[in-house]
mmCIF file with all atom_site columns, C-alpha atoms in Angstrom:
data_model
loop_
_atom_site.group_PDB
_atom_site.id
_atom_site.type_symbol
_atom_site.label_atom_id
_atom_site.label_alt_id
_atom_site.label_comp_id
_atom_site.label_asym_id
_atom_site.label_entity_id
_atom_site.label_seq_id
_atom_site.pdbx_PDB_ins_code
_atom_site.Cartn_x
_atom_site.Cartn_y
_atom_site.Cartn_z
_atom_site.occupancy
_atom_site.B_iso_or_equiv
_atom_site.pdbx_formal_charge
_atom_site.auth_seq_id
_atom_site.auth_comp_id
_atom_site.auth_asym_id
_atom_site.auth_atom_id
_atom_site.pdbx_PDB_model_num
ATOM 1   C CA . ALA W 1 1   ? 11.255  -7.607  -13.048 1.00 0.00 ? 1   ALA W CA 1
ATOM 2   C CA . GLN W 1 2   ? 9.794   -8.021  -9.620  1.00 0.00 ? 2   GLN W CA 1
ATOM 3   C CA . SER W 1 3   ? 6.022   -8.146  -9.675  1.00 0.00 ? 3   SER W CA 1
ATOM 4   C CA . VAL W 1 4   ? 2.972   -9.105  -7.692  1.00 0.00 ? 4   VAL W CA 1
ATOM 5   C CA . THR W 1 5   ? -0.048  -10.615 -9.409  1.00 0.00 ? 5   THR W CA 1
ATOM 6   C CA . GLN W 1 6   ? -3.557  -10.703 -8.064  1.00 0.00 ? 6   GLN W CA 1
ATOM 7   C CA . PRO W 1 7   ? -5.402  -12.494 -10.837 1.00 0.00 ? 7   PRO W CA 1
ATOM 8   C CA . ASP W 1 8   ? -8.915  -11.769 -9.595  1.00 0.00 ? 8   ASP W CA 1
ATOM 9   C CA . ILE W 1 9   ? -10.030 -8.169  -10.029 1.00 0.00 ? 9   ILE W CA 1
ATOM 10  C CA . HIS W 1 10  ? -13.470 -8.783  -8.527  1.00 0.00 ? 10  HIS W CA 1
ATOM 11  C CA . ILE W 1 11  ? -14.791 -11.581 -6.351  1.00 0.00 ? 11  ILE W CA 1
ATOM 12  C CA . THR W 1 12  ? -18.359 -11.987 -5.108  1.00 0.00 ? 12  THR W CA 1
ATOM 13  C CA . VAL W 1 13  ? -19.240 -14.362 -2.296  1.00 0.00 ? 13  VAL W CA 1
ATOM 14  C CA . SER W 1 14  ? -22.273 -14.926 -0.134  1.00 0.00 ? 14  SER W CA 1
ATOM 15  C CA . GLU W 1 15  ? -22.142 -14.064 3.515   1.00 0.00 ? 15  GLU W CA 1
ATOM 16  C CA . GLY W 1 16  ? -21.017 -17.092 5.478   1.00 0.00 ? 16  GLY W CA 1
ATOM 17  C CA . ALA W 1 17  ? -19.177 -18.629 2.535   1.00 0.00 ? 17  ALA W CA 1
ATOM 18  C CA . SER W 1 18  ? -15.460 -19.250 2.533   1.00 0.00 ? 18  SER W CA 1
ATOM 19  C CA . LEU W 1 19  ? -13.055 -16.957 0.747   1.00 0.00 ? 19  LEU W CA 1
ATOM 20  C CA . GLU W 1 20  ? -9.692  -17.307 -0.932  1.00 0.00 ? 20  GLU W CA 1
ATOM 21  C CA . LEU W 1 21  ? -7.877  -14.428 -2.594  1.00 0.00 ? 21  LEU W CA 1
ATOM 22  C CA . ARG W 1 22  ? -4.891  -15.293 -4.709  1.00 0.00 ? 22  ARG W CA 1
ATOM 23  C CA . CYS W 1 23  ? -1.498  -13.641 -4.803  1.00 0.00 ? 23  CYS W CA 1
ATOM 24  C CA . ASN W 1 24  ? 1.584   -14.651 -6.741  1.00 0.00 ? 24  ASN W CA 1
ATOM 25  C CA . TYR W 1 25  ? 4.914   -12.891 -6.749  1.00 0.00 ? 25  TYR W CA 1
ATOM 26  C CA . SER W 1 26  ? 7.884   -12.939 -9.019  1.00 0.00 ? 26  SER W CA 1
ATOM 27  C CA . TYR W 1 27  ? 11.130  -12.663 -7.149  1.00 0.00 ? 27  TYR W CA 1
ATOM 28  C CA . GLY W 1 28  ? 14.187  -14.833 -6.762  1.00 0.00 ? 28  GLY W CA 1
ATOM 29  C CA . ALA W 1 29  ? 14.437  -14.909 -3.009  1.00 0.00 ? 29  ALA W CA 1
ATOM 30  C CA . THR W 1 30  ? 11.582  -15.112 -0.575  1.00 0.00 ? 30  THR W CA 1
ATOM 31  C CA . PRO W 1 31  ? 10.486  -11.564 0.142   1.00 0.00 ? 31  PRO W CA 1
ATOM 32  C CA . TYR W 1 32  ? 8.527   -10.288 3.069   1.00 0.00 ? 32  TYR W CA 1
ATOM 33  C CA . LEU W 1 33  ? 4.834   -10.709 2.250   1.00 0.00 ? 33  LEU W CA 1
ATOM 34  C CA . PHE W 1 34  ? 1.812   -8.715  3.340   1.00 0.00 ? 34  PHE W CA 1
ATOM 35  C CA . TRP W 1 35  ? -1.910  -8.476  2.893   1.00 0.00 ? 35  TRP W CA 1
ATOM 36  C CA . TYR W 1 36  ? -3.676  -5.137  3.335   1.00 0.00 ? 36  TYR W CA 1
ATOM 37  C CA . VAL W 1 37  ? -7.358  -4.243  3.292   1.00 0.00 ? 37  VAL W CA 1
ATOM 38  C CA . GLN W 1 38  ? -8.848  -0.949  2.166   1.00 0.00 ? 38  GLN W CA 1
ATOM 39  C CA . SER W 1 39  ? -12.388 0.114   2.953   1.00 0.00 ? 39  SER W CA 1
ATOM 40  C CA . PRO W 1 40  ? -13.931 2.785   0.715   1.00 0.00 ? 40  PRO W CA 1
ATOM 41  C CA . GLY W 1 41  ? -12.401 6.193   1.290   1.00 0.00 ? 41  GLY W CA 1
ATOM 42  C CA . GLN W 1 42  ? -9.881  4.849   3.755   1.00 0.00 ? 42  GLN W CA 1
ATOM 43  C CA . GLY W 1 43  ? -6.210  4.098   3.876   1.00 0.00 ? 43  GLY W CA 1
ATOM 44  C CA . LEU W 1 44  ? -4.736  0.619   3.881   1.00 0.00 ? 44  LEU W CA 1
ATOM 45  C CA . GLN W 1 45  ? -4.804  -1.498  7.007   1.00 0.00 ? 45  GLN W CA 1
ATOM 46  C CA . LEU W 1 46  ? -2.432  -4.402  7.566   1.00 0.00 ? 46  LEU W CA 1
ATOM 47  C CA . LEU W 1 47  ? -4.196  -7.770  7.825   1.00 0.00 ? 47  LEU W CA 1
ATOM 48  C CA . LEU W 1 48  ? -1.177  -10.022 8.217   1.00 0.00 ? 48  LEU W CA 1
ATOM 49  C CA . LYS W 1 49  ? 2.441   -10.529 7.264   1.00 0.00 ? 49  LYS W CA 1
ATOM 50  C CA . TYR W 1 50  ? 4.934   -13.308 6.625   1.00 0.00 ? 50  TYR W CA 1
ATOM 51  C CA . PHE W 1 51  ? 8.668   -13.126 7.109   1.00 0.00 ? 51  PHE W CA 1
ATOM 52  C CA . SER W 1 52  ? 9.794   -16.658 7.887   1.00 0.00 ? 52  SER W CA 1
ATOM 53  C CA . GLY W 1 53  ? 8.906   -19.740 9.882   1.00 0.00 ? 53  GLY W CA 1
ATOM 54  C CA . ASP W 1 54  ? 5.443   -21.234 9.944   1.00 0.00 ? 54  ASP W CA 1
ATOM 55  C CA . THR W 1 55  ? 3.985   -20.881 6.478   1.00 0.00 ? 55  THR W CA 1
ATOM 56  C CA . LEU W 1 56  ? 0.429   -20.425 7.759   1.00 0.00 ? 56  LEU W CA 1
ATOM 57  C CA . VAL W 1 57  ? 0.020   -17.025 9.370   1.00 0.00 ? 57  VAL W CA 1
ATOM 58  C CA . GLN W 1 58  ? -2.927  -15.647 11.251  1.00 0.00 ? 58  GLN W CA 1
ATOM 59  C CA . GLY W 1 59  ? -4.082  -12.090 10.987  1.00 0.00 ? 59  GLY W CA 1
ATOM 60  C CA . ILE W 1 60  ? -6.762  -9.776  12.221  1.00 0.00 ? 60  ILE W CA 1
ATOM 61  C CA . LYS W 1 61  ? -10.486 -10.096 11.521  1.00 0.00 ? 61  LYS W CA 1
ATOM 62  C CA . GLY W 1 62  ? -10.254 -13.898 11.230  1.00 0.00 ? 62  GLY W CA 1
ATOM 63  C CA . PHE W 1 63  ? -8.041  -13.897 8.132   1.00 0.00 ? 63  PHE W CA 1
ATOM 64  C CA . GLU W 1 64  ? -5.162  -16.254 7.494   1.00 0.00 ? 64  GLU W CA 1
ATOM 65  C CA . ALA W 1 65  ? -2.682  -16.697 4.663   1.00 0.00 ? 65  ALA W CA 1
ATOM 66  C CA . GLU W 1 66  ? -0.487  -19.521 3.519   1.00 0.00 ? 66  GLU W CA 1
ATOM 67  C CA . PHE W 1 67  ? 2.928   -19.066 1.970   1.00 0.00 ? 67  PHE W CA 1
ATOM 68  C CA . LYS W 1 68  ? 3.860   -21.681 -0.616  1.00 0.00 ? 68  LYS W CA 1
ATOM 69  C CA . ARG W 1 69  ? 7.425   -21.304 -1.781  1.00 0.00 ? 69  ARG W CA 1
ATOM 70  C CA . SER W 1 70  ? 7.098   -23.806 -4.624  1.00 0.00 ? 70  SER W CA 1
ATOM 71  C CA . GLN W 1 71  ? 4.226   -21.813 -6.112  1.00 0.00 ? 71  GLN W CA 1
ATOM 72  C CA . SER W 1 72  ? 5.495   -18.341 -5.186  1.00 0.00 ? 72  SER W CA 1
ATOM 73  C CA . SER W 1 73  ? 2.078   -17.748 -3.705  1.00 0.00 ? 73  SER W CA 1
ATOM 74  C CA . PHE W 1 74  ? 0.661   -16.106 -0.611  1.00 0.00 ? 74  PHE W CA 1
ATOM 75  C CA . ASN W 1 75  ? -3.094  -16.667 -0.721  1.00 0.00 ? 75  ASN W CA 1
ATOM 76  C CA . LEU W 1 76  ? -5.460  -15.061 1.758   1.00 0.00 ? 76  LEU W CA 1
ATOM 77  C CA . ARG W 1 77  ? -8.304  -17.077 3.254   1.00 0.00 ? 77  ARG W CA 1
ATOM 78  C CA . LYS W 1 78  ? -11.244 -16.691 5.566   1.00 0.00 ? 78  LYS W CA 1
ATOM 79  C CA . PRO W 1 79  ? -13.536 -19.583 6.527   1.00 0.00 ? 79  PRO W CA 1
ATOM 80  C CA . SER W 1 80  ? -16.733 -17.542 6.807   1.00 0.00 ? 80  SER W CA 1
ATOM 81  C CA . VAL W 1 81  ? -17.118 -14.112 5.261   1.00 0.00 ? 81  VAL W CA 1
ATOM 82  C CA . HIS W 1 82  ? -19.058 -11.335 6.967   1.00 0.00 ? 82  HIS W CA 1
ATOM 83  C CA . TRP W 1 83  ? -20.768 -8.464  5.157   1.00 0.00 ? 83  TRP W CA 1
ATOM 84  C CA . SER W 1 84  ? -18.269 -6.083  6.752   1.00 0.00 ? 84  SER W CA 1
ATOM 85  C CA . ASP W 1 85  ? -15.444 -7.814  4.857   1.00 0.00 ? 85  ASP W CA 1
ATOM 86  C CA . ALA W 1 86  ? -16.532 -6.121  1.634   1.00 0.00 ? 86  ALA W CA 1
ATOM 87  C CA . ALA W 1 87  ? -13.486 -4.050  0.671   1.00 0.00 ? 87  ALA W CA 1
ATOM 88  C CA . GLU W 1 88  ? -10.470 -4.064  -1.590  1.00 0.00 ? 88  GLU W CA 1
ATOM 89  C CA . TYR W 1 89  ? -7.577  -6.332  -0.711  1.00 0.00 ? 89  TYR W CA 1
ATOM 90  C CA . PHE W 1 90  ? -3.976  -5.784  -1.680  1.00 0.00 ? 90  PHE W CA 1
ATOM 91  C CA . CYS W 1 91  ? -1.085  -8.189  -1.624  1.00 0.00 ? 91  CYS W CA 1
ATOM 92  C CA . ALA W 1 92  ? 2.352   -6.621  -1.238  1.00 0.00 ? 92  ALA W CA 1
ATOM 93  C CA . VAL W 1 93  ? 5.938   -7.762  -1.141  1.00 0.00 ? 93  VAL W CA 1
ATOM 94  C CA . LEU W 1 94  ? 9.052   -6.206  0.283   1.00 0.00 ? 94  LEU W CA 1
ATOM 95  C CA . PRO W 1 95  ? 12.060  -7.725  -1.486  1.00 0.00 ? 95  PRO W CA 1
ATOM 96  C CA . SER W 1 96  ? 14.793  -8.555  0.978   1.00 0.00 ? 96  SER W CA 1
ATOM 97  C CA . GLY W 1 97  ? 17.485  -5.925  1.103   1.00 0.00 ? 97  GLY W CA 1
ATOM 98  C CA . THR W 1 98  ? 15.195  -3.117  -0.016  1.00 0.00 ? 98  THR W CA 1
ATOM 99  C CA . TYR W 1 99  ? 12.532  -0.899  1.490   1.00 0.00 ? 99  TYR W CA 1
ATOM 100 C CA . LYS W 1 100 ? 10.476  -0.498  -1.677  1.00 0.00 ? 100 LYS W CA 1
ATOM 101 C CA . TYR W 1 101 ? 7.143   -2.235  -1.385  1.00 0.00 ? 101 TYR W CA 1
ATOM 102 C CA . ILE W 1 102 ? 5.566   -3.664  -4.502  1.00 0.00 ? 102 ILE W CA 1
ATOM 103 C CA . PHE W 1 103 ? 1.794   -3.928  -4.545  1.00 0.00 ? 103 PHE W CA 1
ATOM 104 C CA . GLY W 1 104 ? -0.576  -6.029  -6.558  1.00 0.00 ? 104 GLY W CA 1
ATOM 105 C CA . THR W 1 105 ? -3.444  -4.387  -8.412  1.00 0.00 ? 105 THR W CA 1
ATOM 106 C CA . GLY W 1 106 ? -5.954  -5.421  -5.797  1.00 0.00 ? 106 GLY W CA 1
ATOM 107 C CA . THR W 1 107 ? -9.043  -7.624  -5.541  1.00 0.00 ? 107 THR W CA 1
ATOM 108 C CA . ARG W 1 108 ? -12.388 -6.039  -4.807  1.00 0.00 ? 108 ARG W CA 1
ATOM 109 C CA . LEU W 1 109 ? -14.599 -8.239  -2.655  1.00 0.00 ? 109 LEU W CA 1
ATOM 110 C CA . LYS W 1 110 ? -18.362 -7.994  -2.731  1.00 0.00 ? 110 LYS W CA 1
ATOM 111 C CA . VAL W 1 111 ? -20.401 -9.837  -0.123  1.00 0.00 ? 111 VAL W CA 1
ATOM 112 C CA . LEU W 1 112 ? -23.995 -10.843 -0.829  1.00 0.00 ? 112 LEU W CA 1
ATOM 113 C CA . ALA W 1 113 ? -26.442 -10.918 2.047   1.00 0.00 ? 113 ALA W CA 1
ATOM 114 C CA . ASP J 2 1   ? -3.490  3.818   14.339  1.00 0.00 ? 1   ASP J CA 1
ATOM 115 C CA . ALA J 2 2   ? -0.090  5.071   13.315  1.00 0.00 ? 2   ALA J CA 1
ATOM 116 C CA . GLY J 2 3   ? 0.268   8.836   13.644  1.00 0.00 ? 3   GLY J CA 1
ATOM 117 C CA . ILE J 2 4   ? 0.173   9.843   9.991   1.00 0.00 ? 4   ILE J CA 1
ATOM 118 C CA . THR J 2 5   ? -1.627  12.931  8.792   1.00 0.00 ? 5   THR J CA 1
ATOM 119 C CA . GLN J 2 6   ? -2.025  13.877  5.171   1.00 0.00 ? 6   GLN J CA 1
ATOM 120 C CA . SER J 2 7   ? -3.067  17.331  4.089   1.00 0.00 ? 7   SER J CA 1
ATOM 121 C CA . PRO J 2 8   ? -5.097  18.391  2.342   1.00 0.00 ? 8   PRO J CA 1
ATOM 122 C CA . ARG J 2 9   ? -7.518  15.468  2.180   1.00 0.00 ? 9   ARG J CA 1
ATOM 123 C CA . HIS J 2 10  ? -9.148  16.760  -0.974  1.00 0.00 ? 10  HIS J CA 1
ATOM 124 C CA . LYS J 2 11  ? -7.960  19.233  -3.567  1.00 0.00 ? 11  LYS J CA 1
ATOM 125 C CA . VAL J 2 12  ? -9.105  20.430  -6.949  1.00 0.00 ? 12  VAL J CA 1
ATOM 126 C CA . THR J 2 13  ? -6.576  22.332  -8.983  1.00 0.00 ? 13  THR J CA 1
ATOM 127 C CA . GLU J 2 14  ? -6.137  23.587  -12.506 1.00 0.00 ? 14  GLU J CA 1
ATOM 128 C CA . THR J 2 15  ? -3.810  22.177  -15.118 1.00 0.00 ? 15  THR J CA 1
ATOM 129 C CA . GLY J 2 16  ? -0.417  23.835  -15.006 1.00 0.00 ? 16  GLY J CA 1
ATOM 130 C CA . THR J 2 17  ? -0.544  24.960  -11.395 1.00 0.00 ? 17  THR J CA 1
ATOM 131 C CA . PRO J 2 18  ? 1.899   23.738  -8.745  1.00 0.00 ? 18  PRO J CA 1
ATOM 132 C CA . VAL J 2 19  ? 0.536   21.557  -5.964  1.00 0.00 ? 19  VAL J CA 1
ATOM 133 C CA . THR J 2 20  ? 2.133   20.392  -2.732  1.00 0.00 ? 20  THR J CA 1
ATOM 134 C CA . LEU J 2 21  ? 0.829   17.565  -0.612  1.00 0.00 ? 21  LEU J CA 1
ATOM 135 C CA . ARG J 2 22  ? 2.040   17.105  2.924   1.00 0.00 ? 22  ARG J CA 1
ATOM 136 C CA . CYS J 2 23  ? 2.579   14.007  5.000   1.00 0.00 ? 23  CYS J CA 1
ATOM 137 C CA . HIS J 2 24  ? 3.265   14.424  8.692   1.00 0.00 ? 24  HIS J CA 1
ATOM 138 C CA . GLN J 2 25  ? 4.142   11.582  11.061  1.00 0.00 ? 25  GLN J CA 1
ATOM 139 C CA . THR J 2 26  ? 4.511   11.464  14.811  1.00 0.00 ? 26  THR J CA 1
ATOM 140 C CA . GLU J 2 27  ? 6.140   8.021   14.957  1.00 0.00 ? 27  GLU J CA 1
ATOM 141 C CA . ASN J 2 28  ? 9.749   9.084   14.258  1.00 0.00 ? 28  ASN J CA 1
ATOM 142 C CA . HIS J 2 29  ? 9.915   6.440   11.535  1.00 0.00 ? 29  HIS J CA 1
ATOM 143 C CA . ARG J 2 30  ? 12.877  6.485   9.190   1.00 0.00 ? 30  ARG J CA 1
ATOM 144 C CA . TYR J 2 31  ? 11.182  5.586   5.921   1.00 0.00 ? 31  TYR J CA 1
ATOM 145 C CA . MET J 2 32  ? 8.423   7.587   4.274   1.00 0.00 ? 32  MET J CA 1
ATOM 146 C CA . TYR J 2 33  ? 6.707   6.926   0.980   1.00 0.00 ? 33  TYR J CA 1
ATOM 147 C CA . TRP J 2 34  ? 4.374   8.514   -1.521  1.00 0.00 ? 34  TRP J CA 1
ATOM 148 C CA . TYR J 2 35  ? 2.138   6.232   -3.553  1.00 0.00 ? 35  TYR J CA 1
ATOM 149 C CA . ARG J 2 36  ? -0.593  6.950   -6.044  1.00 0.00 ? 36  ARG J CA 1
ATOM 150 C CA . GLN J 2 37  ? -3.624  4.712   -6.392  1.00 0.00 ? 37  GLN J CA 1
ATOM 151 C CA . ASP J 2 38  ? -5.453  4.377   -9.675  1.00 0.00 ? 38  ASP J CA 1
ATOM 152 C CA . PRO J 2 39  ? -8.080  1.834   -10.754 1.00 0.00 ? 39  PRO J CA 1
ATOM 153 C CA . GLY J 2 40  ? -6.472  -1.194  -12.330 1.00 0.00 ? 40  GLY J CA 1
ATOM 154 C CA . HIS J 2 41  ? -2.996  -0.207  -11.192 1.00 0.00 ? 41  HIS J CA 1
ATOM 155 C CA . GLY J 2 42  ? -3.089  -0.740  -7.458  1.00 0.00 ? 42  GLY J CA 1
ATOM 156 C CA . LEU J 2 43  ? -0.562  1.360   -5.596  1.00 0.00 ? 43  LEU J CA 1
ATOM 157 C CA . ARG J 2 44  ? 2.484   2.625   -7.425  1.00 0.00 ? 44  ARG J CA 1
ATOM 158 C CA . LEU J 2 45  ? 5.483   4.138   -5.725  1.00 0.00 ? 45  LEU J CA 1
ATOM 159 C CA . ILE J 2 46  ? 6.267   7.733   -6.662  1.00 0.00 ? 46  ILE J CA 1
ATOM 160 C CA . HIS J 2 47  ? 9.156   8.570   -4.341  1.00 0.00 ? 47  HIS J CA 1
ATOM 161 C CA . TYR J 2 48  ? 10.386  7.439   -1.002  1.00 0.00 ? 48  TYR J CA 1
ATOM 162 C CA . SER J 2 49  ? 12.724  8.751   1.676   1.00 0.00 ? 49  SER J CA 1
ATOM 163 C CA . TYR J 2 50  ? 15.150  6.838   3.836   1.00 0.00 ? 50  TYR J CA 1
ATOM 164 C CA . GLY J 2 51  ? 16.132  9.762   6.030   1.00 0.00 ? 51  GLY J CA 1
ATOM 165 C CA . VAL J 2 52  ? 16.247  13.526  6.242   1.00 0.00 ? 52  VAL J CA 1
ATOM 166 C CA . LYS J 2 53  ? 17.280  14.891  2.862   1.00 0.00 ? 53  LYS J CA 1
ATOM 167 C CA . ASP J 2 54  ? 17.646  11.315  1.523   1.00 0.00 ? 54  ASP J CA 1
ATOM 168 C CA . THR J 2 55  ? 15.150  10.443  -1.175  1.00 0.00 ? 55  THR J CA 1
ATOM 169 C CA . ASP J 2 56  ? 14.902  8.112   -4.136  1.00 0.00 ? 56  ASP J CA 1
ATOM 170 C CA . LYS J 2 57  ? 12.642  7.666   -7.116  1.00 0.00 ? 57  LYS J CA 1
ATOM 171 C CA . GLY J 2 58  ? 9.942   5.087   -7.494  1.00 0.00 ? 58  GLY J CA 1
ATOM 172 C CA . GLU J 2 59  ? 8.386   3.645   -10.626 1.00 0.00 ? 59  GLU J CA 1
ATOM 173 C CA . VAL J 2 60  ? 6.202   6.662   -11.498 1.00 0.00 ? 60  VAL J CA 1
ATOM 174 C CA . SER J 2 61  ? 8.328   9.640   -10.445 1.00 0.00 ? 61  SER J CA 1
ATOM 175 C CA . ASP J 2 62  ? 8.092   11.738  -13.618 1.00 0.00 ? 62  ASP J CA 1
ATOM 176 C CA . GLY J 2 63  ? 6.377   15.058  -12.911 1.00 0.00 ? 63  GLY J CA 1
ATOM 177 C CA . TYR J 2 64  ? 6.829   14.765  -9.147  1.00 0.00 ? 64  TYR J CA 1
ATOM 178 C CA . SER J 2 65  ? 9.425   15.991  -6.707  1.00 0.00 ? 65  SER J CA 1
ATOM 179 C CA . VAL J 2 66  ? 9.768   15.447  -2.969  1.00 0.00 ? 66  VAL J CA 1
ATOM 180 C CA . SER J 2 67  ? 11.503  16.975  -0.027  1.00 0.00 ? 67  SER J CA 1
ATOM 181 C CA . ARG J 2 68  ? 12.194  15.887  3.519   1.00 0.00 ? 68  ARG J CA 1
ATOM 182 C CA . SER J 2 69  ? 13.789  18.545  5.674   1.00 0.00 ? 69  SER J CA 1
ATOM 183 C CA . LYS J 2 70  ? 12.571  17.045  8.952   1.00 0.00 ? 70  LYS J CA 1
ATOM 184 C CA . THR J 2 71  ? 12.027  13.468  10.046  1.00 0.00 ? 71  THR J CA 1
ATOM 185 C CA . GLU J 2 72  ? 8.335   14.052  10.511  1.00 0.00 ? 72  GLU J CA 1
ATOM 186 C CA . ASP J 2 73  ? 7.462   15.741  7.215   1.00 0.00 ? 73  ASP J CA 1
ATOM 187 C CA . PHE J 2 74  ? 7.558   14.458  3.652   1.00 0.00 ? 74  PHE J CA 1
ATOM 188 C CA . LEU J 2 75  ? 6.301   16.772  0.934   1.00 0.00 ? 75  LEU J CA 1
ATOM 189 C CA . LEU J 2 76  ? 5.187   15.772  -2.539  1.00 0.00 ? 76  LEU J CA 1
ATOM 190 C CA . THR J 2 77  ? 5.158   18.499  -5.179  1.00 0.00 ? 77  THR J CA 1
ATOM 191 C CA . LEU J 2 78  ? 3.589   18.468  -8.582  1.00 0.00 ? 78  LEU J CA 1
ATOM 192 C CA . GLU J 2 79  ? 5.492   21.248  -10.314 1.00 0.00 ? 79  GLU J CA 1
ATOM 193 C CA . SER J 2 80  ? 2.889   21.711  -13.046 1.00 0.00 ? 80  SER J CA 1
ATOM 194 C CA . ALA J 2 81  ? -0.159  19.561  -12.526 1.00 0.00 ? 81  ALA J CA 1
ATOM 195 C CA . THR J 2 82  ? -1.606  17.587  -15.426 1.00 0.00 ? 82  THR J CA 1
ATOM 196 C CA . SER J 2 83  ? -4.889  15.723  -15.762 1.00 0.00 ? 83  SER J CA 1
ATOM 197 C CA . SER J 2 84  ? -2.978  12.424  -15.695 1.00 0.00 ? 84  SER J CA 1
ATOM 198 C CA . GLN J 2 85  ? -1.999  13.231  -12.125 1.00 0.00 ? 85  GLN J CA 1
ATOM 199 C CA . THR J 2 86  ? -5.597  13.088  -10.987 1.00 0.00 ? 86  THR J CA 1
ATOM 200 C CA . SER J 2 87  ? -5.420  10.311  -8.443  1.00 0.00 ? 87  SER J CA 1
ATOM 201 C CA . VAL J 2 88  ? -5.568  9.350   -4.800  1.00 0.00 ? 88  VAL J CA 1
ATOM 202 C CA . TYR J 2 89  ? -2.235  9.852   -3.100  1.00 0.00 ? 89  TYR J CA 1
ATOM 203 C CA . PHE J 2 90  ? -1.165  7.880   -0.058  1.00 0.00 ? 90  PHE J CA 1
ATOM 204 C CA . CYS J 2 91  ? 1.655   8.489   2.310   1.00 0.00 ? 91  CYS J CA 1
ATOM 205 C CA . ALA J 2 92  ? 3.158   5.541   4.173   1.00 0.00 ? 92  ALA J CA 1
ATOM 206 C CA . ILE J 2 93  ? 5.809   5.114   6.833   1.00 0.00 ? 93  ILE J CA 1
ATOM 207 C CA . ASN J 2 94  ? 8.069   2.307   8.003   1.00 0.00 ? 94  ASN J CA 1
ATOM 208 C CA . SER J 2 95  ? 10.320  2.262   11.014  1.00 0.00 ? 95  SER J CA 1
ATOM 209 C CA . GLY J 2 96  ? 13.129  0.398   9.275   1.00 0.00 ? 96  GLY J CA 1
ATOM 210 C CA . THR J 2 97  ? 13.335  -2.033  12.154  1.00 0.00 ? 97  THR J CA 1
ATOM 211 C CA . GLY J 2 98  ? 11.145  -4.712  13.618  1.00 0.00 ? 98  GLY J CA 1
ATOM 212 C CA . GLY J 2 99  ? 8.019   -5.646  11.715  1.00 0.00 ? 99  GLY J CA 1
ATOM 213 C CA . PHE J 2 100 ? 8.865   -4.185  8.301   1.00 0.00 ? 100 PHE J CA 1
ATOM 214 C CA . GLU J 2 101 ? 5.246   -3.385  7.627   1.00 0.00 ? 101 GLU J CA 1
ATOM 215 C CA . ALA J 2 102 ? 4.199   -0.053  6.211   1.00 0.00 ? 102 ALA J CA 1
ATOM 216 C CA . PHE J 2 103 ? 1.531   2.104   7.822   1.00 0.00 ? 103 PHE J CA 1
ATOM 217 C CA . PHE J 2 104 ? -0.649  4.274   5.646   1.00 0.00 ? 104 PHE J CA 1
ATOM 218 C CA . GLY J 2 105 ? -2.266  7.652   5.897   1.00 0.00 ? 105 GLY J CA 1
ATOM 219 C CA . GLN J 2 106 ? -5.882  8.307   4.948   1.00 0.00 ? 106 GLN J CA 1
ATOM 220 C CA . GLY J 2 107 ? -5.071  9.555   1.488   1.00 0.00 ? 107 GLY J CA 1
ATOM 221 C CA . THR J 2 108 ? -5.439  12.770  -0.499  1.00 0.00 ? 108 THR J CA 1
ATOM 222 C CA . ARG J 2 109 ? -7.830  12.885  -3.414  1.00 0.00 ? 109 ARG J CA 1
ATOM 223 C CA . LEU J 2 110 ? -6.415  15.231  -6.047  1.00 0.00 ? 110 LEU J CA 1
ATOM 224 C CA . THR J 2 111 ? -8.376  16.304  -9.091  1.00 0.00 ? 111 THR J CA 1
ATOM 225 C CA . VAL J 2 112 ? -6.664  18.247  -11.852 1.00 0.00 ? 112 VAL J CA 1
ATOM 226 C CA . VAL J 2 113 ? -9.134  20.010  -14.154 1.00 0.00 ? 113 VAL J CA 1
#
């Protein structure tokens, strides 16, 4: 079955430290890949997306993600975290040929001052 | 922000009563979705629509029905609400062309007592 795994439920980092959130998917072909962020009480906002081409994609708020086909991974990174980055982050895939998104269970990020 | 409005934003209802949540979009997007968000489960697809009067089930459709009589409106109905349907419900839209990303509404917090 198609699935998306975010192995880290919670991550705590200090402000200014680097960040990497992991995402692995299970799907035969390369799907479309997304990262969303959700602040408390809000809807989901798109951070970045990957369809094809350059495997390192840039997004909003200084985030980037790297697609690695061999590892079926699409990890999200930020070189220096700001306190305002505290939120929940969701990885999602859209299998090619469908319009049904599959979401991971999310990673909640806490930022220490 | 994409023009998506969910109503109501908050609702408390009693077990056994019918409940209808509304999603209204001003983007003329083809695809509309209803997800529920629960701790530890991320977002799970309830139903989605790929056009007026065209709908399909998601992974957690039991106890829910949907209708789409106009492009702009997608209704989610809980025929007889149960406590297990206490959740945050999100509507999302996708144009079906171009970027393939989904845009989300602000969510509806439903409590069934």
